[in-house]
Coordinates of C-alpha atoms and ligand atoms in Angstrom, one line a residue:
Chain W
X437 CA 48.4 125.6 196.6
X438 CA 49.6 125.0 199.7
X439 CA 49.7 128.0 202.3
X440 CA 51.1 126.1 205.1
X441 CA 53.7 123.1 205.4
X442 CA 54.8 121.4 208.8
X443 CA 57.3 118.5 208.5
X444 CA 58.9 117.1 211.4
X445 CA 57.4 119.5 213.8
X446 CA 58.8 119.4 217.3
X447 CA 58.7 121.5 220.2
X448 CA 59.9 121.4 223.9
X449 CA 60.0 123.9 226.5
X450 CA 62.8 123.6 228.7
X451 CA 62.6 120.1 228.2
X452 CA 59.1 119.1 228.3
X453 CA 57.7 118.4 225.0
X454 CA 54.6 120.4 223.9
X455 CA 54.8 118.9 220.1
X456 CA 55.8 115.9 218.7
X457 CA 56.4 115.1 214.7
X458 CA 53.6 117.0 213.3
X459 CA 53.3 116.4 209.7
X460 CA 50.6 119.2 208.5
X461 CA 49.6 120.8 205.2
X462 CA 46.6 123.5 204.6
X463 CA 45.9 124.4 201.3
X464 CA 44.2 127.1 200.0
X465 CA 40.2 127.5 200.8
X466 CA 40.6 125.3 203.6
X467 CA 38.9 126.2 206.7
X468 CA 40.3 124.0 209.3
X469 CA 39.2 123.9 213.1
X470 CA 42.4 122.8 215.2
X471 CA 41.1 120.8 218.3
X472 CA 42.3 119.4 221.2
X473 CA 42.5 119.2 225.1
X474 CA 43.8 122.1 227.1
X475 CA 47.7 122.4 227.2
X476 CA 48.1 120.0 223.8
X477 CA 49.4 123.1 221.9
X478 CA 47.4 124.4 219.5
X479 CA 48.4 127.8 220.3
X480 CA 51.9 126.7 220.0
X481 CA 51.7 125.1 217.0
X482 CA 50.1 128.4 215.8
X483 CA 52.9 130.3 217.0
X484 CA 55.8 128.4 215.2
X485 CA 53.5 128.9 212.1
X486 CA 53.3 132.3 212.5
X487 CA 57.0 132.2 213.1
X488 CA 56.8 133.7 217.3
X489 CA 58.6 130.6 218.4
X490 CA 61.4 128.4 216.7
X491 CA 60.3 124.4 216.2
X492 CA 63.5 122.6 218.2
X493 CA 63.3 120.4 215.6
X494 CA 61.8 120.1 211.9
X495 CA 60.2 122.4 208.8
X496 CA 58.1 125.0 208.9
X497 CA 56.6 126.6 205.4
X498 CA 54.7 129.3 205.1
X499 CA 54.1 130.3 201.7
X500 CA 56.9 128.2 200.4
X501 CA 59.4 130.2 202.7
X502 CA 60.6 129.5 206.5
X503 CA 59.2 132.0 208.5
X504 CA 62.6 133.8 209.0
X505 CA 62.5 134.7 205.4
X506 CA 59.1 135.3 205.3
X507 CA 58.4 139.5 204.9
X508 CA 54.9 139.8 203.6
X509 CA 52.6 139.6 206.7
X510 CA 50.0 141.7 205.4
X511 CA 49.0 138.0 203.6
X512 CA 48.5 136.6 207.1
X513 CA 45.5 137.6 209.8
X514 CA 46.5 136.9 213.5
X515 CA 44.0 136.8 216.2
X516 CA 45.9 136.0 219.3
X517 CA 44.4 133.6 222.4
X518 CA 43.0 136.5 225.4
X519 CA 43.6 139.1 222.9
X520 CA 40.6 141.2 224.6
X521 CA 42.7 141.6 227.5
X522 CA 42.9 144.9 226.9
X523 CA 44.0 147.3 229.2
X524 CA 40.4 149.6 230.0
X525 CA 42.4 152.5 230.0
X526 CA 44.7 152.6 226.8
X527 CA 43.6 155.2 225.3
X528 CA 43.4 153.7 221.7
X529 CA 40.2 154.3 219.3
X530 CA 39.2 151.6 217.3
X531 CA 40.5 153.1 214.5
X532 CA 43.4 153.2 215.8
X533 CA 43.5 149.5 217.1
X534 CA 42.0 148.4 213.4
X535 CA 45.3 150.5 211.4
X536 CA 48.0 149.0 213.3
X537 CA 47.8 145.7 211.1
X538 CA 48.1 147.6 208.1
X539 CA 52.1 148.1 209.3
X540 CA 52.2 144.3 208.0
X541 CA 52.1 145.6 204.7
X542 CA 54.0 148.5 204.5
X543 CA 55.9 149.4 207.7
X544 CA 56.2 152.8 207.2
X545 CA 52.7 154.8 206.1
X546 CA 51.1 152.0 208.3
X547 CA 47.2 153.1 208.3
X548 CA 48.2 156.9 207.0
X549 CA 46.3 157.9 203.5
X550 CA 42.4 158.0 202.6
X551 CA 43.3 154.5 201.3
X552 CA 44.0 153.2 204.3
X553 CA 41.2 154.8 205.9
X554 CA 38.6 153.1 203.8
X555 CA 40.1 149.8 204.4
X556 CA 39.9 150.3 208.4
X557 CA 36.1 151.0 207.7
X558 CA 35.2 148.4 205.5
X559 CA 36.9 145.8 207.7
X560 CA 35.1 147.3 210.6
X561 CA 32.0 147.5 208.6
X562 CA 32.4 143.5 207.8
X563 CA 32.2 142.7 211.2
X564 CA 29.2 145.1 212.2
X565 CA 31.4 147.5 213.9
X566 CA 30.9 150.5 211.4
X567 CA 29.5 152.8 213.7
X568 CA 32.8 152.2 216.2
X569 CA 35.3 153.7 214.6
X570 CA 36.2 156.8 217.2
X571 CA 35.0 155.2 220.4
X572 CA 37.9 154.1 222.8
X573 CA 38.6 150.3 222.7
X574 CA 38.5 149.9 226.4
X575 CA 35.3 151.3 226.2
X576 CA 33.7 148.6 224.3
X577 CA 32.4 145.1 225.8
X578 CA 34.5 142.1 225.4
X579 CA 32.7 140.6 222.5
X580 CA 32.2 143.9 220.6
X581 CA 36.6 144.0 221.2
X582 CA 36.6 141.0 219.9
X583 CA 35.2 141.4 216.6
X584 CA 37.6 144.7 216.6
X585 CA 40.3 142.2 216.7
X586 CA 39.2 140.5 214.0
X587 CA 38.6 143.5 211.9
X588 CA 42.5 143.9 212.8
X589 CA 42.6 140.6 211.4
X590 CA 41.4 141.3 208.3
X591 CA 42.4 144.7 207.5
X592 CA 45.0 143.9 205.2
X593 CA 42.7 141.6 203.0
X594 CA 44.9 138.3 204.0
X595 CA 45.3 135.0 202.6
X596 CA 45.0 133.2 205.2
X597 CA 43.4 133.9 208.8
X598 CA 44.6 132.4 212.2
X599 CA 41.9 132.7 215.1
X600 CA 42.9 131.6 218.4
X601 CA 39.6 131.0 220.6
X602 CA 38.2 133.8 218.9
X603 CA 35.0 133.4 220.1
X604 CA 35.9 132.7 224.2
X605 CA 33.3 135.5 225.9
X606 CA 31.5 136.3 223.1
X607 CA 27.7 135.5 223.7
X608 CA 25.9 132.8 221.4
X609 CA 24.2 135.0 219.3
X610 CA 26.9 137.0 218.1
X611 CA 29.1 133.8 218.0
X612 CA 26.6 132.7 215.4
X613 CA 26.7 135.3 213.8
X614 CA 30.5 135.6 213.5
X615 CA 31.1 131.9 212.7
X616 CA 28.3 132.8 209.8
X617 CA 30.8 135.6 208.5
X618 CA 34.0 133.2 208.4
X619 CA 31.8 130.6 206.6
X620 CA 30.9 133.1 204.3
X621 CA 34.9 134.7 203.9
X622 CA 35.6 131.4 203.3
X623 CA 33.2 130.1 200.3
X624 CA 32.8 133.6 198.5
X625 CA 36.1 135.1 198.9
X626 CA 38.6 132.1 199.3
X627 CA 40.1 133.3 202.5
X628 CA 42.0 130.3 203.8
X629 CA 41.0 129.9 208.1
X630 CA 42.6 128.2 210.8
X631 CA 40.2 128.3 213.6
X632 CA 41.8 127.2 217.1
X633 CA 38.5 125.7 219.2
X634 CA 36.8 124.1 222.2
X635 CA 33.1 124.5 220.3
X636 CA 32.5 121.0 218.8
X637 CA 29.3 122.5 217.7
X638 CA 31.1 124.5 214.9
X639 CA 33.4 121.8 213.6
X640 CA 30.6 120.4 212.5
X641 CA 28.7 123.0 210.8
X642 CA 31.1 125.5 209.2
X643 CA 34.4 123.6 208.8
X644 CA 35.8 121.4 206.0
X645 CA 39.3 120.2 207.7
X646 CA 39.8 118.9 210.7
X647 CA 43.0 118.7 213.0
X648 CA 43.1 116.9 216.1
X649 CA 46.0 117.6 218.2
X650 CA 47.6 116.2 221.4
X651 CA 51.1 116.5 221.6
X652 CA 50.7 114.2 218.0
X653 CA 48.6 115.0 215.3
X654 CA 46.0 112.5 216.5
X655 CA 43.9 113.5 213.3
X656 CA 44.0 115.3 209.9
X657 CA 41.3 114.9 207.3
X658 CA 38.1 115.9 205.7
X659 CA 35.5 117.2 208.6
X660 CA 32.8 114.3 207.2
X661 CA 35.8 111.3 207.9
X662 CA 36.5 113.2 211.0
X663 CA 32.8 112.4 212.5
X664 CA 33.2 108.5 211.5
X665 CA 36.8 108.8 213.1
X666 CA 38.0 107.2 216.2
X667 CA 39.4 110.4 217.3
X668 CA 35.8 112.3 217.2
X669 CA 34.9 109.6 219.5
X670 CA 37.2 109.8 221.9
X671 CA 36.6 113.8 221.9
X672 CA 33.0 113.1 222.5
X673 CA 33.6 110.8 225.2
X674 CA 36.0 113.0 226.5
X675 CA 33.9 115.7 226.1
X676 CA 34.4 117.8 229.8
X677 CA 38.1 118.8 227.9
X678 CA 35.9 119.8 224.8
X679 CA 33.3 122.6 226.4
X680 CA 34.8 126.0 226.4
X681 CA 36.6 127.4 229.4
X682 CA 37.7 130.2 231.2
X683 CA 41.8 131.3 231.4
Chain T
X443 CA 56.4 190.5 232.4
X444 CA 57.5 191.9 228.8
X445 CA 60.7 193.2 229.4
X446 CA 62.0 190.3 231.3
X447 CA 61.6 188.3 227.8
X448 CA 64.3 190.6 226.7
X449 CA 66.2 188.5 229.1
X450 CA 69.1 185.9 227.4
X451 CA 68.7 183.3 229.9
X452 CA 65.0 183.5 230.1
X453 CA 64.9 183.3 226.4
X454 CA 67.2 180.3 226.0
X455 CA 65.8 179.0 229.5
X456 CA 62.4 178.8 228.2
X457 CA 63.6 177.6 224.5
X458 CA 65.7 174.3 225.5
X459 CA 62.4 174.3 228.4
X460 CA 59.6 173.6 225.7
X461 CA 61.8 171.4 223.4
X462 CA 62.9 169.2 226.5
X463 CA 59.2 168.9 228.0
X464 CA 57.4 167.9 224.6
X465 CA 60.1 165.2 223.9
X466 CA 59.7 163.6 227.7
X467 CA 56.0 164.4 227.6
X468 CA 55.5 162.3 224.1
X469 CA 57.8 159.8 225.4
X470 CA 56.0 159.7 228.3
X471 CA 53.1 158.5 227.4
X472 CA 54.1 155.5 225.6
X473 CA 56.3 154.7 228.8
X474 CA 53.5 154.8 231.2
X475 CA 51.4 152.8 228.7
X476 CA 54.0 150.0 229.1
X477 CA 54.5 150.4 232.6
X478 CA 57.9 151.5 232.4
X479 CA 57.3 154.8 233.7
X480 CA 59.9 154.1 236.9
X481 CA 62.5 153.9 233.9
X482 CA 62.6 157.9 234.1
X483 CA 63.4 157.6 237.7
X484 CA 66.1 155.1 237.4
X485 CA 68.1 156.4 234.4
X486 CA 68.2 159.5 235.8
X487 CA 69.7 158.3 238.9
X488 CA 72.2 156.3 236.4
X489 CA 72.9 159.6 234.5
X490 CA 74.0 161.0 238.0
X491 CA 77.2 158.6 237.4
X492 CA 77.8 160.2 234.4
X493 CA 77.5 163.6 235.0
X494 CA 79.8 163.1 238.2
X495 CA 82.5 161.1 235.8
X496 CA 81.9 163.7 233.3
X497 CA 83.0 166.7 236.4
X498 CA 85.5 164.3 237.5
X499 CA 87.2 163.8 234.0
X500 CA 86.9 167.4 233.2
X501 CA 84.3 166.5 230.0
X502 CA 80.9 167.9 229.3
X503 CA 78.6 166.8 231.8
X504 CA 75.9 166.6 229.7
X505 CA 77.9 164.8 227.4
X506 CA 79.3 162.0 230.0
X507 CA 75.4 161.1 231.4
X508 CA 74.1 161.0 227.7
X509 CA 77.0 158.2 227.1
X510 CA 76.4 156.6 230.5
X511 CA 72.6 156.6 230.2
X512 CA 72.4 155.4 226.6
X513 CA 74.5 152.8 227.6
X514 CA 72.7 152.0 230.9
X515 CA 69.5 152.0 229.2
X516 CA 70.5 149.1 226.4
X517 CA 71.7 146.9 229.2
X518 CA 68.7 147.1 231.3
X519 CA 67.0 146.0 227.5
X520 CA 69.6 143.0 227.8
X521 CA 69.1 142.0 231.1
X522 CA 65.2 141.8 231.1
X523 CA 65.7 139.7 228.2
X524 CA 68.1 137.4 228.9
X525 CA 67.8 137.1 232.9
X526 CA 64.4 137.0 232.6
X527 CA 64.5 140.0 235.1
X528 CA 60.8 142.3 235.5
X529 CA 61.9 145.6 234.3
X530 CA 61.8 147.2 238.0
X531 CA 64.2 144.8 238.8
X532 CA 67.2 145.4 236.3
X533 CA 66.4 149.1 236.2
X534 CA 66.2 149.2 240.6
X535 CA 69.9 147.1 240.0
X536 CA 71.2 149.9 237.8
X537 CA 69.7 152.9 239.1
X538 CA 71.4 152.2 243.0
X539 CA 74.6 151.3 241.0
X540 CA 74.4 154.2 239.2
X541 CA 74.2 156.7 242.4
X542 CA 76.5 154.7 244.0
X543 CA 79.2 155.4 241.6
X544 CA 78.0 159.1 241.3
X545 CA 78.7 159.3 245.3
X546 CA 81.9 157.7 245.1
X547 CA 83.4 160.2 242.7
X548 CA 82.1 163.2 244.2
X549 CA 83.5 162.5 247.0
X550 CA 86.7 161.7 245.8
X551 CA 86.7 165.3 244.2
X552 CA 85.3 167.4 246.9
X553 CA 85.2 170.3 244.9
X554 CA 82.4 169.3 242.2
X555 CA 80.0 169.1 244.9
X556 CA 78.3 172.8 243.9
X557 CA 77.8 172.0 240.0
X558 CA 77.2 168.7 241.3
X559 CA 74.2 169.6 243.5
X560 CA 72.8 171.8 240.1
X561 CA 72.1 168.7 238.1
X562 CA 70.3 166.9 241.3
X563 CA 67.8 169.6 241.4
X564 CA 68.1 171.4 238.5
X565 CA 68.8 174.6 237.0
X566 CA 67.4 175.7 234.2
X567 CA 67.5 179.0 234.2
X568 CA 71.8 178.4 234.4
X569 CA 71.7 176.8 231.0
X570 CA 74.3 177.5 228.9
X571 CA 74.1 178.6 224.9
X572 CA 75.7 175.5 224.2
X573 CA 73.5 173.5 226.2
X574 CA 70.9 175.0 224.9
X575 CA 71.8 173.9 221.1
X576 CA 72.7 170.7 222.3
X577 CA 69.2 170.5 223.7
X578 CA 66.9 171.8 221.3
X579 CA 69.1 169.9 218.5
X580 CA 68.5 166.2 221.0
X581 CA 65.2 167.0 221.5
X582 CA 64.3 167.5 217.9
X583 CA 66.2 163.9 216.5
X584 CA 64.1 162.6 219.7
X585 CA 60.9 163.7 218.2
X586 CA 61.8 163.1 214.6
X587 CA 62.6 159.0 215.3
X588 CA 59.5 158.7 217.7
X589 CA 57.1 160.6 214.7
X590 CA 59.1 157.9 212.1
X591 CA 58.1 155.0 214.3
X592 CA 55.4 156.0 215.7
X593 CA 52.5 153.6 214.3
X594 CA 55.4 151.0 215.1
X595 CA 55.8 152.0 218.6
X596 CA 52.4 152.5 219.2
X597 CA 51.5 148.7 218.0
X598 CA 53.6 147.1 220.2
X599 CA 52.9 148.8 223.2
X600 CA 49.5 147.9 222.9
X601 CA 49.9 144.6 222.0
X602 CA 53.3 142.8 221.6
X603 CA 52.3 139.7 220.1
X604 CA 50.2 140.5 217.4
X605 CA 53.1 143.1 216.5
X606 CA 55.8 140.5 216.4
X607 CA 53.0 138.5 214.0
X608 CA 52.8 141.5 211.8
X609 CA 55.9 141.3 211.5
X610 CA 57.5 143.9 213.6
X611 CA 60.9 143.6 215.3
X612 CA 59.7 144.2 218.7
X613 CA 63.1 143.9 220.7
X614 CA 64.8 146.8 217.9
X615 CA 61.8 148.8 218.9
X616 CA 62.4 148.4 222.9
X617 CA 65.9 149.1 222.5
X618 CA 65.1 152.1 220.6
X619 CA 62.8 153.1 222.9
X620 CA 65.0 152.5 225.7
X621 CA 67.9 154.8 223.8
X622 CA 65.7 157.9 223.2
X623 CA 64.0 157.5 226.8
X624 CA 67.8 158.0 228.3
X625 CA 68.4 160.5 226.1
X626 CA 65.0 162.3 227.0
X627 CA 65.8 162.0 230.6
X628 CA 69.2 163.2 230.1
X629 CA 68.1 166.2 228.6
X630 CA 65.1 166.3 231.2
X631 CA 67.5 166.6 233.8
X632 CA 68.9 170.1 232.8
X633 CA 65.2 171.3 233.3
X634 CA 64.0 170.1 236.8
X635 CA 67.4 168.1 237.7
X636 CA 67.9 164.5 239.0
X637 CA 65.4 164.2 241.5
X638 CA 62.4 165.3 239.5
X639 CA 62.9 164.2 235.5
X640 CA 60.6 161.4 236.5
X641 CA 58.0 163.8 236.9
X642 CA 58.2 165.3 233.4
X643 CA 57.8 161.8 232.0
X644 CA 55.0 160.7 234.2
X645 CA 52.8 163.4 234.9
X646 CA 51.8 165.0 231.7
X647 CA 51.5 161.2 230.4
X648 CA 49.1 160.9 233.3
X649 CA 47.4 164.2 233.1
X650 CA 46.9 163.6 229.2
X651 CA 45.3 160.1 229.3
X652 CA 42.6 161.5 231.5
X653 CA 41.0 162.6 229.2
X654 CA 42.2 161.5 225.5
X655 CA 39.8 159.0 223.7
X656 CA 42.3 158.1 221.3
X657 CA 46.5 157.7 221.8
X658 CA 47.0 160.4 219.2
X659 CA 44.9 162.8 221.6
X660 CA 46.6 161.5 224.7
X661 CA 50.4 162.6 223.4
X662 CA 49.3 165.8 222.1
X663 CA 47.2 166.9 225.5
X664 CA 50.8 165.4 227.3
X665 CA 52.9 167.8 225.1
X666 CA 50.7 171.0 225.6
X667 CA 50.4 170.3 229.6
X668 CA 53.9 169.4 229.7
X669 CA 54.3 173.0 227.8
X670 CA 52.5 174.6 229.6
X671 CA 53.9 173.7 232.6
X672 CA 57.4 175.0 232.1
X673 CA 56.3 178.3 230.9
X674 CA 54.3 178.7 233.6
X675 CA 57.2 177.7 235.9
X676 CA 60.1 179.7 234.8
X677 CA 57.4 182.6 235.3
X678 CA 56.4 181.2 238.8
X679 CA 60.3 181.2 239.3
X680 CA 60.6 185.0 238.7
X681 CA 57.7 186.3 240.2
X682 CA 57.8 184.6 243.2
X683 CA 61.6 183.8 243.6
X684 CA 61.2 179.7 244.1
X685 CA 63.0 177.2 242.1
X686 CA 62.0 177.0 238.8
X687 CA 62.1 172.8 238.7
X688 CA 60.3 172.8 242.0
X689 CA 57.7 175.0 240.3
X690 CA 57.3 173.2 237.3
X691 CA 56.7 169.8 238.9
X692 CA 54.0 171.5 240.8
X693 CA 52.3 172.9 238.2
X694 CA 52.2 169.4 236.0
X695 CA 50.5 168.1 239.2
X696 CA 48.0 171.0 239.3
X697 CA 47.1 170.1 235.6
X698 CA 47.0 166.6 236.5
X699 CA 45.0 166.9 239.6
X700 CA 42.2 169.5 237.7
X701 CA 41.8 166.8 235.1
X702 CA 41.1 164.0 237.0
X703 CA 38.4 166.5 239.3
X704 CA 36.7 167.2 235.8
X705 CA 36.8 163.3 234.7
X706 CA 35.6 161.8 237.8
X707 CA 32.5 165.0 238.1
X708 CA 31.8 164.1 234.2
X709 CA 31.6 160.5 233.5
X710 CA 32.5 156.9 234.7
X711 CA 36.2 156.1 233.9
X712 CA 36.9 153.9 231.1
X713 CA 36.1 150.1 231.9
X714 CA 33.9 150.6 235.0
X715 CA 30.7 149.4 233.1
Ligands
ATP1262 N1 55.8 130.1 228.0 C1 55.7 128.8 228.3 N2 56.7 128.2 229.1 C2 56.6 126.9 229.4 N3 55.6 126.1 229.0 C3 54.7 126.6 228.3 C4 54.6 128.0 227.9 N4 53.5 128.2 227.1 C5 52.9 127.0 227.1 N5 53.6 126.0 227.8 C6 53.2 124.6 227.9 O1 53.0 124.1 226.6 C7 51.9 123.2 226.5 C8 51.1 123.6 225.3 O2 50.5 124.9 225.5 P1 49.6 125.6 224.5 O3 49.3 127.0 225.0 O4 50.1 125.5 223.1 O5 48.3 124.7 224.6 P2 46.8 124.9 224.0 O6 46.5 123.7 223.3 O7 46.8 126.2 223.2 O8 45.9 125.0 225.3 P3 44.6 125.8 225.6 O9 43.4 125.1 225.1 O10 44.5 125.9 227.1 O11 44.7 127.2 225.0 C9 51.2 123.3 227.8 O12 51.5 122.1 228.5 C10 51.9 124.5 228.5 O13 52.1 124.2 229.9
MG1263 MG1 45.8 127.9 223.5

């Protein structure tokens, strides 16, 4: 089934285009990494996805539906670029930062009820933050926030999980282990991932799509064609865009 | 201390008092989270032009800043929005505007100048029964939308973006906030007047996040300081003979002052590691 259908795709800000004709399709139980040079908008493409900002020109699908129509979130996990820009002193537990994504689903108990409680802690627990659950989130180190976010993520049990440089800050050990748990989402429980990324090393170890973008879709295929490709190529000898970076 | 409870004004003083500071002090803290905690200082300053119109026109004060404010407070929305404005900006615009236009028609009606001077500085212990309903009844629908949208409320002010993903119609939730703040203040305004309603939003937001660990903490410390704070002031008032507002103000910053002391003595603030 397809989760996610792009025709046509194009996007300018005030003029200057960001996106041009993107012609993209993710299916269910694929785990895609979507690559590409600073400033080639991956995070926009993302974001007209997600419905945040209207293509100027083309279709966007999401579950068969335009975003516009689109009401159940709760099938969709976001986890924004610089989300663990937190502000130190927001008061908000973890808890707290973990329920607010249940509102997806159903807008008005939001992360109310012992039901919702035990999901808050078993997606905490998923991502080794079981222990967590009171502490204040500006409290926490920038990694250890940002496996909160992606407990946020997956609160709701989604379909399908978009991950914006998930992983920027987050030392190697823990990346590893946290790329591990996405492989793992992905083969045992089906969970559909778009992973936005600078880490050539993960495309290819966990991933089974690959996207290449640059203003065009340079590339879209199977991550084994991908290595043989031109584009990978080019990436590598391009490689100073590829490392990751600071914002 | 007993028999001045027997009191009618006290009574309703300190009735439409408490109802008043828990709805600015909740509000509060979800306006200082978003750095919109000026926005007390400026629709009150707007709600000046109203309750001058409202003296002018011969209507109920009260009634003329809630219209003025409310209406204020959705253009400042529209104008962050559309010109792109920061929020200090569009509320510093309307705020002046709204003095301006409060000066103008007090002095074209030199007699309003005494009632006038009540609602720049306040005087709760004045209030009227029918104030006092209208208060208490405000207050209340204040409290009963924030408690109805409050996960809502609270998602987006920590983190727009991943609200709007979820879902969530942010801008309805700004200009709802925006409505209930102007109300707030309005009502805010009969309790320590013009000048001060900015404290009542700020400073038991401030005094509360000292020390909550978690944002449900945070508005309930705000809304017992905030409490707290007016009781002890009306009794300041009497006992000492000072203006009740003036007192009140002083006594949030007393809170506020004693928590930070025990904070900074007890541990490292949050995000110093
Ligand atoms: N709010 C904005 N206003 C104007 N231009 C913008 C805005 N956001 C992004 N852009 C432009 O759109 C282009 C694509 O940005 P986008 O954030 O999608 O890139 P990206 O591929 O995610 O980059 P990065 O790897 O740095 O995160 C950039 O050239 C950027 O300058
Ligand atoms: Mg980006």
């Amino acid at each position: 089934m397809d989760l996610v259908a792009l025709r046509g795709v194009s996007f300018a800000y005030s003029g200057a285009p960001v996106l041009l004709e993107i012609d993209l399709v993710i299916r269910e139980g694929d785990f895609l990494a979507l690559i590409g040079p600073n400033g080639s908008g991956k995070t926009t493409l993302v974001k007209i996805i997600l419905g945040l900002i209207e293509p100027s020109s083309g279709e966007v699908e999401i579950f068969g539906r335009p975003p516009a129509e689109f009401s159940e979130w709760g099938k969709i996990g976001y986890v924004p670029q610089k989300a663990t820009h937190v502000d130190p002193y927001f008061p908000a537990s973890v808890e707290e930062v973990v329920g607010m994504a249940l509102l997806a689903r159903n807008r008005r108990r939001g992360a109310r009820g012992g039901q919702a409680r035990a999901e808050v802690r078993r997606a905490l627990e998923t991502v080794g933050m079981g222990g967590f659950g009171k502490a204040s989130i500006g409290r926490l180190s920038g990694g250890q926030q940002q496996r909160v976010f992606i407990a946020r993520a997956l609160v709701t049990s989604p379909r399908i999980l978009f991950l914006d440089e998930p992983t920027t800050g987050v030392d190697a050990e823990t990346q590893a282990s946290f790329y591990d748990l996405l492989g793992r989402l992905n083969r045992d429980e089906g969970l559909t991932i778009v992973l936005i990324t600078h880490d050539i090393g993960i495309v290819t170890k966990h991933v089974n799509r690959v996207a290449c973008l640059n203003q065009r879709l340079v590339y879209h295929g199977d991550h084994e064609d991908f290595c043989r490709s031109a584009a990978f190529r080019d990436m590598i000898g391009r490689g100073d865009h590829l490392i990751s970076h600071e914002h | 201390m007993q028999a001045l409870f027997a009191y009618g004004f006290l009574q309703r003083a300190l009735l439409a008092g408490v109802f008043i500071a828990v709805a600015c002090a909740v509000l509060g803290v979800f306006l200082v989270l978003r750095k919109d905690a000026m926005i007390g200082h400026g629709l009150a300053h707007i709600a000046f032009a109203g309750v001058a119109l409202g003296l002018f026109l011969n209507l109920l004060p009260l009634a003329a800043a809630l219209a003025v404010a409310v209406a204020s407070s959705l253009a400042i929305v529209k104008l962050k929005d559309r010109a792109g404005l920061h929020g200090d900006t569009a509320i510093g615009i309307f705020s002046s505007l709204g003095m301006a236009i409060g000066i103008l028609l007090a002095s074209m009606a030199r007699s309003l100048n005494v009632e006038l001077m009540s609602y720049l500085f306040g005087d709760v212990l004045a209030i009227e029964p029918l104030e006092v309903w209208l208060s208490i009844g405000l207050a209340a629908t204040v409290l009963i939308t924030v408690r109805l949208n409050y996960d809502q409320f609270l998602f987006v002010t920590f983190d727009r973006e991943s609200a709007r993903a979820a879902g969530i119609k942010v801008s309805r939730l700004d200009a709802l906030l925006m409505v209930l703040a102007a109300v707030t203040i309005v009502l805010g305004m009969k309790v320590v007047g013009i000048l001060l309603v900015a404290a009542l939003i700020v400073i038991p937001a401030a005094a509360g996040l000292q020390v909550a660990t978690s944002f449900g903490r945070a508005v309930a410390a705000s809304a017992v300081i905030a409490v707290a704070a007016v009781a002890g002031g009306l009794a300041l008032s009497l006992a000492l003979n000072v203006p009740a507002s003036a007192a009140i103000v002083v006594l949030c910053f007393a809170v506020f002052a004693a928590l930070f002391l025990i904070k900074k003595r007890g541990r490292v603030p949050p995000g110093a590691a």
